[in-house]
GROMACS .gro file of C-alpha atoms in nm:
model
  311
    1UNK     CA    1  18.232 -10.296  11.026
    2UNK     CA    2  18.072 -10.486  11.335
    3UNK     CA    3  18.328 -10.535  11.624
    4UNK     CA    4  18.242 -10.911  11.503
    5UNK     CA    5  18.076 -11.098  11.287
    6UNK     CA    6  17.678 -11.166  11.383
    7UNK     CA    7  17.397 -11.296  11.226
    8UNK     CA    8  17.014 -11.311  11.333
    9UNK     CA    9  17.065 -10.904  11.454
   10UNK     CA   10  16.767 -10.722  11.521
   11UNK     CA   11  16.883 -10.377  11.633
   12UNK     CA   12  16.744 -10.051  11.774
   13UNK     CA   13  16.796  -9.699  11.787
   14UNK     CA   14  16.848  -9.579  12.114
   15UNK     CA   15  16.962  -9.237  12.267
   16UNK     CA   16  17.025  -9.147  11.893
   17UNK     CA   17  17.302  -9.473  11.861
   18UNK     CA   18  17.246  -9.806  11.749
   19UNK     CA   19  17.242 -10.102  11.944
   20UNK     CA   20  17.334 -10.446  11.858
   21UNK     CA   21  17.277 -10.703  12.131
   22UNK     CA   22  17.229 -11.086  12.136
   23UNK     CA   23  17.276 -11.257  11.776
   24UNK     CA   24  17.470 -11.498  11.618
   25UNK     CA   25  17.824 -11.453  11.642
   26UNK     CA   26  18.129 -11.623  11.456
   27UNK     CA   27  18.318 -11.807  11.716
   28UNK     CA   28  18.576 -12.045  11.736
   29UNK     CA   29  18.504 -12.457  11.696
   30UNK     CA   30  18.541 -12.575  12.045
   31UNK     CA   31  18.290 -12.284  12.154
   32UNK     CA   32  18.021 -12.312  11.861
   33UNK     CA   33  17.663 -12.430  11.930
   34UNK     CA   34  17.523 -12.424  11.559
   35UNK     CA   35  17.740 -12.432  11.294
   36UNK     CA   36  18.083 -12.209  11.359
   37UNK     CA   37  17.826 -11.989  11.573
   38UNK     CA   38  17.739 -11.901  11.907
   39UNK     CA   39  17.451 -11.730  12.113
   40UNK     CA   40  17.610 -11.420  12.223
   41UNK     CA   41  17.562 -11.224  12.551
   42UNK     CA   42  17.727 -10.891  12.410
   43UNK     CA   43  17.583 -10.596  12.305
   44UNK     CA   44  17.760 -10.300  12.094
   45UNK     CA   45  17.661  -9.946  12.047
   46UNK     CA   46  17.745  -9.667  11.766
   47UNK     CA   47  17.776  -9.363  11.791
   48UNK     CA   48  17.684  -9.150  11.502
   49UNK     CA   49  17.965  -8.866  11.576
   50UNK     CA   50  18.233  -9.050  11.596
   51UNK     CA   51  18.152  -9.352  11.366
   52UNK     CA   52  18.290  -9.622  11.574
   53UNK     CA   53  18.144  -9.910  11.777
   54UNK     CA   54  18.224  -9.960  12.102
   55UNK     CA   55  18.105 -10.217  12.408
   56UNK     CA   56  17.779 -10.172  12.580
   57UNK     CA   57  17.671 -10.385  12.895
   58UNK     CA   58  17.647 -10.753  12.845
   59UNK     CA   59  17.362 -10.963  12.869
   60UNK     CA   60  17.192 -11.168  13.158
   61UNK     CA   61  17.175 -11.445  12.938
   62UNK     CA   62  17.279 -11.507  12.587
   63UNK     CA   63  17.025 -11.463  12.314
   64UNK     CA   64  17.032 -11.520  11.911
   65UNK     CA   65  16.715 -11.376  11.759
   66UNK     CA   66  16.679 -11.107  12.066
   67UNK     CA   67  16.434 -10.837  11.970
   68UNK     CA   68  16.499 -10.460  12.036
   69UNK     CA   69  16.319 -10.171  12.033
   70UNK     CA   70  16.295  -9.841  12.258
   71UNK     CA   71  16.033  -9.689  12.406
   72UNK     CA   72  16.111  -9.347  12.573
   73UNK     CA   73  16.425  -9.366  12.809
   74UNK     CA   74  16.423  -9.800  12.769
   75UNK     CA   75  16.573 -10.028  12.601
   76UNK     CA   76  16.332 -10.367  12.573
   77UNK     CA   77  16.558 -10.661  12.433
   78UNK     CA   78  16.252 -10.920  12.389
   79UNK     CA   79  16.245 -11.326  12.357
   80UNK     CA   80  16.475 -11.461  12.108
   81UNK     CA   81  16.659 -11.803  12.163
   82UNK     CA   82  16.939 -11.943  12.412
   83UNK     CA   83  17.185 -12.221  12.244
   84UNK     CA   84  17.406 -12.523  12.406
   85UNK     CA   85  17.526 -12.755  12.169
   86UNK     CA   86  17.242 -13.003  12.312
   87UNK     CA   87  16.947 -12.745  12.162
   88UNK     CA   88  17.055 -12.452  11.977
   89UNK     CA   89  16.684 -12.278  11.934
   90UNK     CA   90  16.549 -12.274  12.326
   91UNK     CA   91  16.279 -12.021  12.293
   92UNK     CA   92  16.247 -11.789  12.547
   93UNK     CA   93  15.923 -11.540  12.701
   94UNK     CA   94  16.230 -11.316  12.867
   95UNK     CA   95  16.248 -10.928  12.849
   96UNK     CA   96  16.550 -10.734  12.922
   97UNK     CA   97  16.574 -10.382  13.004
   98UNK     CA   98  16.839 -10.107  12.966
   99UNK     CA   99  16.716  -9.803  13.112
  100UNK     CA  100  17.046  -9.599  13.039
  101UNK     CA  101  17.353  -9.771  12.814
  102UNK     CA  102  17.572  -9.761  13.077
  103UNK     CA  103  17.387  -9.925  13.359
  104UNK     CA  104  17.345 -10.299  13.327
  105UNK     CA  105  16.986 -10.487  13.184
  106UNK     CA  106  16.737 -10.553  13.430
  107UNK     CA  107  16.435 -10.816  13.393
  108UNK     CA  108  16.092 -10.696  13.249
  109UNK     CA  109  15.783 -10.822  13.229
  110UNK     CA  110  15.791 -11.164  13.076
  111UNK     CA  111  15.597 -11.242  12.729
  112UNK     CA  112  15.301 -11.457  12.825
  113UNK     CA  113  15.449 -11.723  12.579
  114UNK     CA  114  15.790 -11.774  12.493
  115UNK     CA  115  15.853 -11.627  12.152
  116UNK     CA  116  16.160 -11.551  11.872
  117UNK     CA  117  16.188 -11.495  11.544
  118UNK     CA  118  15.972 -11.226  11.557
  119UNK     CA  119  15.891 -10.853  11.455
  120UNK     CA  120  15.914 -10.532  11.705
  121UNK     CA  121  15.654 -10.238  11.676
  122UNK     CA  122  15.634  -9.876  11.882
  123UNK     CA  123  15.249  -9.788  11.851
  124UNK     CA  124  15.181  -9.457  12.020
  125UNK     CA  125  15.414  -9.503  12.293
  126UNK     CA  126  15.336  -9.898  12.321
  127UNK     CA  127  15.584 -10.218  12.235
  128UNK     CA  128  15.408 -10.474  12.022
  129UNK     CA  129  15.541 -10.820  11.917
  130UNK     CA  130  15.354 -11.027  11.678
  131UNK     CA  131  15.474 -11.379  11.508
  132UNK     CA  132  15.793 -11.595  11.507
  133UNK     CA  133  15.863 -11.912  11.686
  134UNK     CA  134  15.714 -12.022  12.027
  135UNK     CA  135  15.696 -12.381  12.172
  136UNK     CA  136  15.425 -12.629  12.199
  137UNK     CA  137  15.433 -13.005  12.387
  138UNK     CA  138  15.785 -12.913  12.349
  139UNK     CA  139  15.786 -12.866  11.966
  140UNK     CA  140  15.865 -12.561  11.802
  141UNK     CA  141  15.614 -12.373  11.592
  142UNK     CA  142  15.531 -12.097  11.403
  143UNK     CA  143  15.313 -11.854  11.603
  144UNK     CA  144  15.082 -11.573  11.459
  145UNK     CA  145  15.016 -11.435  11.895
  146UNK     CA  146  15.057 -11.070  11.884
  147UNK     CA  147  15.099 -10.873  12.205
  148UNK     CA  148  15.118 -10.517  12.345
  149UNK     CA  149  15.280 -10.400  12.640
  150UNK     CA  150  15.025 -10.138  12.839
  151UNK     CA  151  15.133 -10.028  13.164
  152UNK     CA  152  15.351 -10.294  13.244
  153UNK     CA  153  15.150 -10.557  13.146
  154UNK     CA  154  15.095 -10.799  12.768
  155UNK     CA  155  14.798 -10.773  12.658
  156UNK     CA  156  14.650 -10.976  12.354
  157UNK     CA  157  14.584 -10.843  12.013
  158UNK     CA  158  14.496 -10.923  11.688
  159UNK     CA  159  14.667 -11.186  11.571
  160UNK     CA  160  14.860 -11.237  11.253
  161UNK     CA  161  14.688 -11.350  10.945
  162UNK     CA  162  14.912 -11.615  10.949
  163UNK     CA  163  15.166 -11.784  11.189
  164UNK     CA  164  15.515 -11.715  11.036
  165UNK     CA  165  15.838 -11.619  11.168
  166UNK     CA  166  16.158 -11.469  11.013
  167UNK     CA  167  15.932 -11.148  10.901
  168UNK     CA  168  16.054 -10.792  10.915
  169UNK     CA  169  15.844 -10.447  10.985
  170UNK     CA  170  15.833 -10.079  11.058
  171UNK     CA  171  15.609  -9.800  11.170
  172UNK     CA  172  15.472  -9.533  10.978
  173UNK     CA  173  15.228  -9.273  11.099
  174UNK     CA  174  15.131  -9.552  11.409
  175UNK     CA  175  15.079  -9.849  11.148
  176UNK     CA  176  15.294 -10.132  11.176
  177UNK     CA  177  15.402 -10.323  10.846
  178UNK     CA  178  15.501 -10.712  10.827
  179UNK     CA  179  15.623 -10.820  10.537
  180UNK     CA  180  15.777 -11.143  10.421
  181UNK     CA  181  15.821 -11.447  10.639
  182UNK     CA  182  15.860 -11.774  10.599
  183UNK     CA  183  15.603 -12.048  10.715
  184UNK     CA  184  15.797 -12.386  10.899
  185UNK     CA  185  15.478 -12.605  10.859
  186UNK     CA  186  15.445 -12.510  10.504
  187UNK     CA  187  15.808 -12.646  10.394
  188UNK     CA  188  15.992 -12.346  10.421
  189UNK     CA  189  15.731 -12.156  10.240
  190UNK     CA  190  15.871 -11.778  10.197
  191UNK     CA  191  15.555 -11.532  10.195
  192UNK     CA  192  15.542 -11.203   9.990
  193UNK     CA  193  15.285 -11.077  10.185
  194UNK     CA  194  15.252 -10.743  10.349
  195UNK     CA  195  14.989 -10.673  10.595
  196UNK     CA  196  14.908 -10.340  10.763
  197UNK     CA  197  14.767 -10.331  11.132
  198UNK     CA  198  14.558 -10.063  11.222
  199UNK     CA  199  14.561  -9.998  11.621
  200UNK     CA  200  14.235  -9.821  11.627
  201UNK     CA  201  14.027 -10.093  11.491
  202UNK     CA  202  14.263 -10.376  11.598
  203UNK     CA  203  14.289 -10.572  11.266
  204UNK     CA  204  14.505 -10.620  10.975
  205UNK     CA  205  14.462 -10.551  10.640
  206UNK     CA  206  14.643 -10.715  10.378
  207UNK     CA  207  14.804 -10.476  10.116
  208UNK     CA  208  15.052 -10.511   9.800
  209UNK     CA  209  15.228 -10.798   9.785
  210UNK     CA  210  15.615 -10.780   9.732
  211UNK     CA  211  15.818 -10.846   9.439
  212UNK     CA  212  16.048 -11.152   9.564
  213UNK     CA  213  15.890 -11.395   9.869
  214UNK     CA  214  16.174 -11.325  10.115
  215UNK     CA  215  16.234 -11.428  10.500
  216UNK     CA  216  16.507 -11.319  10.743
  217UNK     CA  217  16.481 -11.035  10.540
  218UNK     CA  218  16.541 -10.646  10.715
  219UNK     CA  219  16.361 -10.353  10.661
  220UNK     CA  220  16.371  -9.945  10.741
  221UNK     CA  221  16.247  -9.609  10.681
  222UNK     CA  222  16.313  -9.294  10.535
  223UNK     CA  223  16.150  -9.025  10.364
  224UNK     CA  224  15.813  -9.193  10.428
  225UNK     CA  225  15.902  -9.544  10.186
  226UNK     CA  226  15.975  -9.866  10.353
  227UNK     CA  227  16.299 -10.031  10.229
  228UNK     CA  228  16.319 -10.401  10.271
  229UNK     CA  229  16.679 -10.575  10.238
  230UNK     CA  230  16.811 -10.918  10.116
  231UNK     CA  231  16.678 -11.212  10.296
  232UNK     CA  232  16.694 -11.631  10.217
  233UNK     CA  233  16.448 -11.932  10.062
  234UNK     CA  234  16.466 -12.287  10.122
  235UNK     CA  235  16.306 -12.468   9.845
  236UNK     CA  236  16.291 -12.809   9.849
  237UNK     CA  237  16.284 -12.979   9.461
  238UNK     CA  238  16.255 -13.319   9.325
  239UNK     CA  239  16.587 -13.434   9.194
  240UNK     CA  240  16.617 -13.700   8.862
  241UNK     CA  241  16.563 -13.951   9.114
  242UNK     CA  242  16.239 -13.871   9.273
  243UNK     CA  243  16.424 -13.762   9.589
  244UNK     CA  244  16.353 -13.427   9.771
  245UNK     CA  245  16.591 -13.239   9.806
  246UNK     CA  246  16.641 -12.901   9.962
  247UNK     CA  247  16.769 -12.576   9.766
  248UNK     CA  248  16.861 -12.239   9.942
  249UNK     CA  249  16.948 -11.914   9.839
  250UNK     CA  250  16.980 -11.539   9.949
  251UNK     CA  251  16.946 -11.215   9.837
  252UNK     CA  252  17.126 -10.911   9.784
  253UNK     CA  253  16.780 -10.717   9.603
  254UNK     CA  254  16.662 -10.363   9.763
  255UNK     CA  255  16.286 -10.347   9.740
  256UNK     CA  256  16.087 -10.027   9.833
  257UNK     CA  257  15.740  -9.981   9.912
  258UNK     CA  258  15.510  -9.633   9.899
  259UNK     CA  259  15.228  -9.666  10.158
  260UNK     CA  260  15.075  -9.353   9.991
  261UNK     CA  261  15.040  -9.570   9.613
  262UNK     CA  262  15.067  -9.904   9.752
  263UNK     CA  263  15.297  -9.995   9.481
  264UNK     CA  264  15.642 -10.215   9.544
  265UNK     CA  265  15.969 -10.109   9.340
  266UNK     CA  266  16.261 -10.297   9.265
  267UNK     CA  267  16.509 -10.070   9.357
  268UNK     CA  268  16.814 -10.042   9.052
  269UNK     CA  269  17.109 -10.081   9.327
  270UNK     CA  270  17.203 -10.369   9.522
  271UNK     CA  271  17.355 -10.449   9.847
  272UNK     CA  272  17.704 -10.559   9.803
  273UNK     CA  273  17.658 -10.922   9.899
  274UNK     CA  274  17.367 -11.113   9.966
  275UNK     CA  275  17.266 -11.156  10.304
  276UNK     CA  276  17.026 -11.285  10.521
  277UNK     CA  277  16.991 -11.297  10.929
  278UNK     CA  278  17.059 -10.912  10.882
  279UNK     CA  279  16.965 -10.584  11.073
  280UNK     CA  280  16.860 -10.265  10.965
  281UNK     CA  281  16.786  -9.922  11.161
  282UNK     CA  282  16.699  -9.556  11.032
  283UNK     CA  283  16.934  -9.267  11.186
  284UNK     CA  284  16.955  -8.903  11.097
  285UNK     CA  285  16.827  -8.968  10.749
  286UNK     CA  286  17.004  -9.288  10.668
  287UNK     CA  287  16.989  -9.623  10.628
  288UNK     CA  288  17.261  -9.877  10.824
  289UNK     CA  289  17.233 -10.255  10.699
  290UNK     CA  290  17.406 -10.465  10.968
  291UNK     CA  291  17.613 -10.793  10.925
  292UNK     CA  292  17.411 -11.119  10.816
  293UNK     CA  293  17.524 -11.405  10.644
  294UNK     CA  294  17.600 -11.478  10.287
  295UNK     CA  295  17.463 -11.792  10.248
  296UNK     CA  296  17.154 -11.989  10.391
  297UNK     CA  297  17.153 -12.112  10.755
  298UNK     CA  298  17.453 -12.072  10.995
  299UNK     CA  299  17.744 -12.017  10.667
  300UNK     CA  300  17.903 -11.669  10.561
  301UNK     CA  301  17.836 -11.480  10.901
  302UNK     CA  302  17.974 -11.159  10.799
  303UNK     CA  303  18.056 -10.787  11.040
  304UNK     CA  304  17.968 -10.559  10.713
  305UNK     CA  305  17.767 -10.255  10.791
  306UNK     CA  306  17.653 -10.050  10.481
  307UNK     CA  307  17.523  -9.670  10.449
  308UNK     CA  308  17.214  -9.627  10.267
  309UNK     CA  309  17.147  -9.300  10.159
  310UNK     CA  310  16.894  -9.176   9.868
  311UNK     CA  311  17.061  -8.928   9.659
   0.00000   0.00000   0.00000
């Protein structure tokens, strides 16, 4: 189990543990910003040997939707949101930096554009971030900017095919994957896209589509397959009335994908609840799924970690 219960959680491997920092967390009423949630400023770290969680340094500022990924001996903890009760999705451009788990974060170099809600690449040795949320004439929007950190500095890239947020993604063999999403401007839309970028030629290519249209979805590696996890859908319908109303669900489905046949698989086992808002890393051969929520939105925030492991 999580120390507590989080949702939004996009972790990292780092130093061979795995790092939680920023999300959602379950807090008490008087506290809460969204829901029974707050932004948190805490991160937590795992160590494989002992299997046990334990405190890592807090951060500058709390963040829900806080990107991590590691690059070498750092720690980048990217964009994400800050929440009062006022405005609980303040995008941010902010980058955090751990450059050993028991020092405290530092400030990096700042996105050009404020940005959350997005997905986290390592291309030979260099941190991309591509979609999400970002802000314009103080709106929020879906954003399809895609950046790459080279020497210090964000440089722009080929954007997404589409401006989405709530996607998920790995790296294989220096291509990134995105798959899923969900497009604001579109009502919700979920996507079951999957689109491949190749670094060399600095495009995207758009391959099998997956099984179930899923955002806030998480996905992993192992054994050269991508694994994608649970995720949510609003969908609004037309009730007897003629009114529109709004339907949500999530999902507790395991889908795999095989870059080699570009074929998608319904996998036969499910997680053991659904969840979406969820987190999921690759470690010495396995698979850990990280807390979520149960139900749509800002209900069910749950501290279950699972084990996947292919027998």
């Amino acid at each position: 189990m999580l120390p507590t219960p989080l949702q939004e959680v996009y972790p990292a491997v780092f130093n061979n543990r795995i790092v939680v920092a920023g999300a959602f967390e379950q807090t008490q009423k008087e506290f809460a910003t969204l829901a029974h949630l707050k932004a948190s400023d805490k991160s937590y770290i795992f160590d494989y040997g002992s299997q046990s969680w334990r405190r890592g340094p807090s951060l500058p500022e709390p963040r829900h939707h806080l990107g991590l990924i590691a690059n070498n001996e750092k720690l980048y903890a990217i964009g994400g949101f800050n929440a009062t009760r006022d405005n609980a999705w303040q995008v941010k451009s902010s980058v955090f930096v751990l450059s050993n788990e028991t020092n405290s974060w530092s400030n990096g170099p700042e996105l050009p554009i404020p940005m959350g809600e997005s997905v986290y690449g390592l291309i030979n040795g260099q941190i991309h971030v591509a979609g999400g949320r970002s802000v314009e004439n103080g709106q929020l929007i879906d954003t399809s900017a895609h950046w790459v950190l080279k020497s210090g500095k964000w440089q722009k890239a080929a954007p997404l095919p589409i401006a989405s947020n709530s996607a998920a993604s790995v790296v294989i063999d220096n291509q990134w994957y995105v798959m899923g999403g969900r497009v604001n401007a579109l009502d919700f839309k979920n996507l079951s896209s999957l689109w491949r970028y190749d670094v060399k030629r600095d495009l995207w290519e758009s391959l099998a589509a997956m099984p179930q249209p899923s955002a806030g979805l998480a996905s992993a590696v192992i054994n050269g397959q991508i694994y994608a996890f649970g995720g949510e859908e609003y969908k609004f319908v037309k009730s007897k009335d003629g009114e529109k109303q709004m339907k949500t669900r999530t999902f507790d489905q395991i889908w795999r994908y095989d870059p080699k046949s570009n074929v998608w698989f319904t996998e036969q086992i499910s997680m053991t609840s659904t969840r979406h808002g969820l987190g999921a890393v690759s470690l010495n051969g396995q698979i850990y799924i990280l807390g979520g929520a149960m139900e749509a939105g800002a209900t069910g925030t749950t501290a279950i970690v699972e084990r996947f492991t292919l027998n």
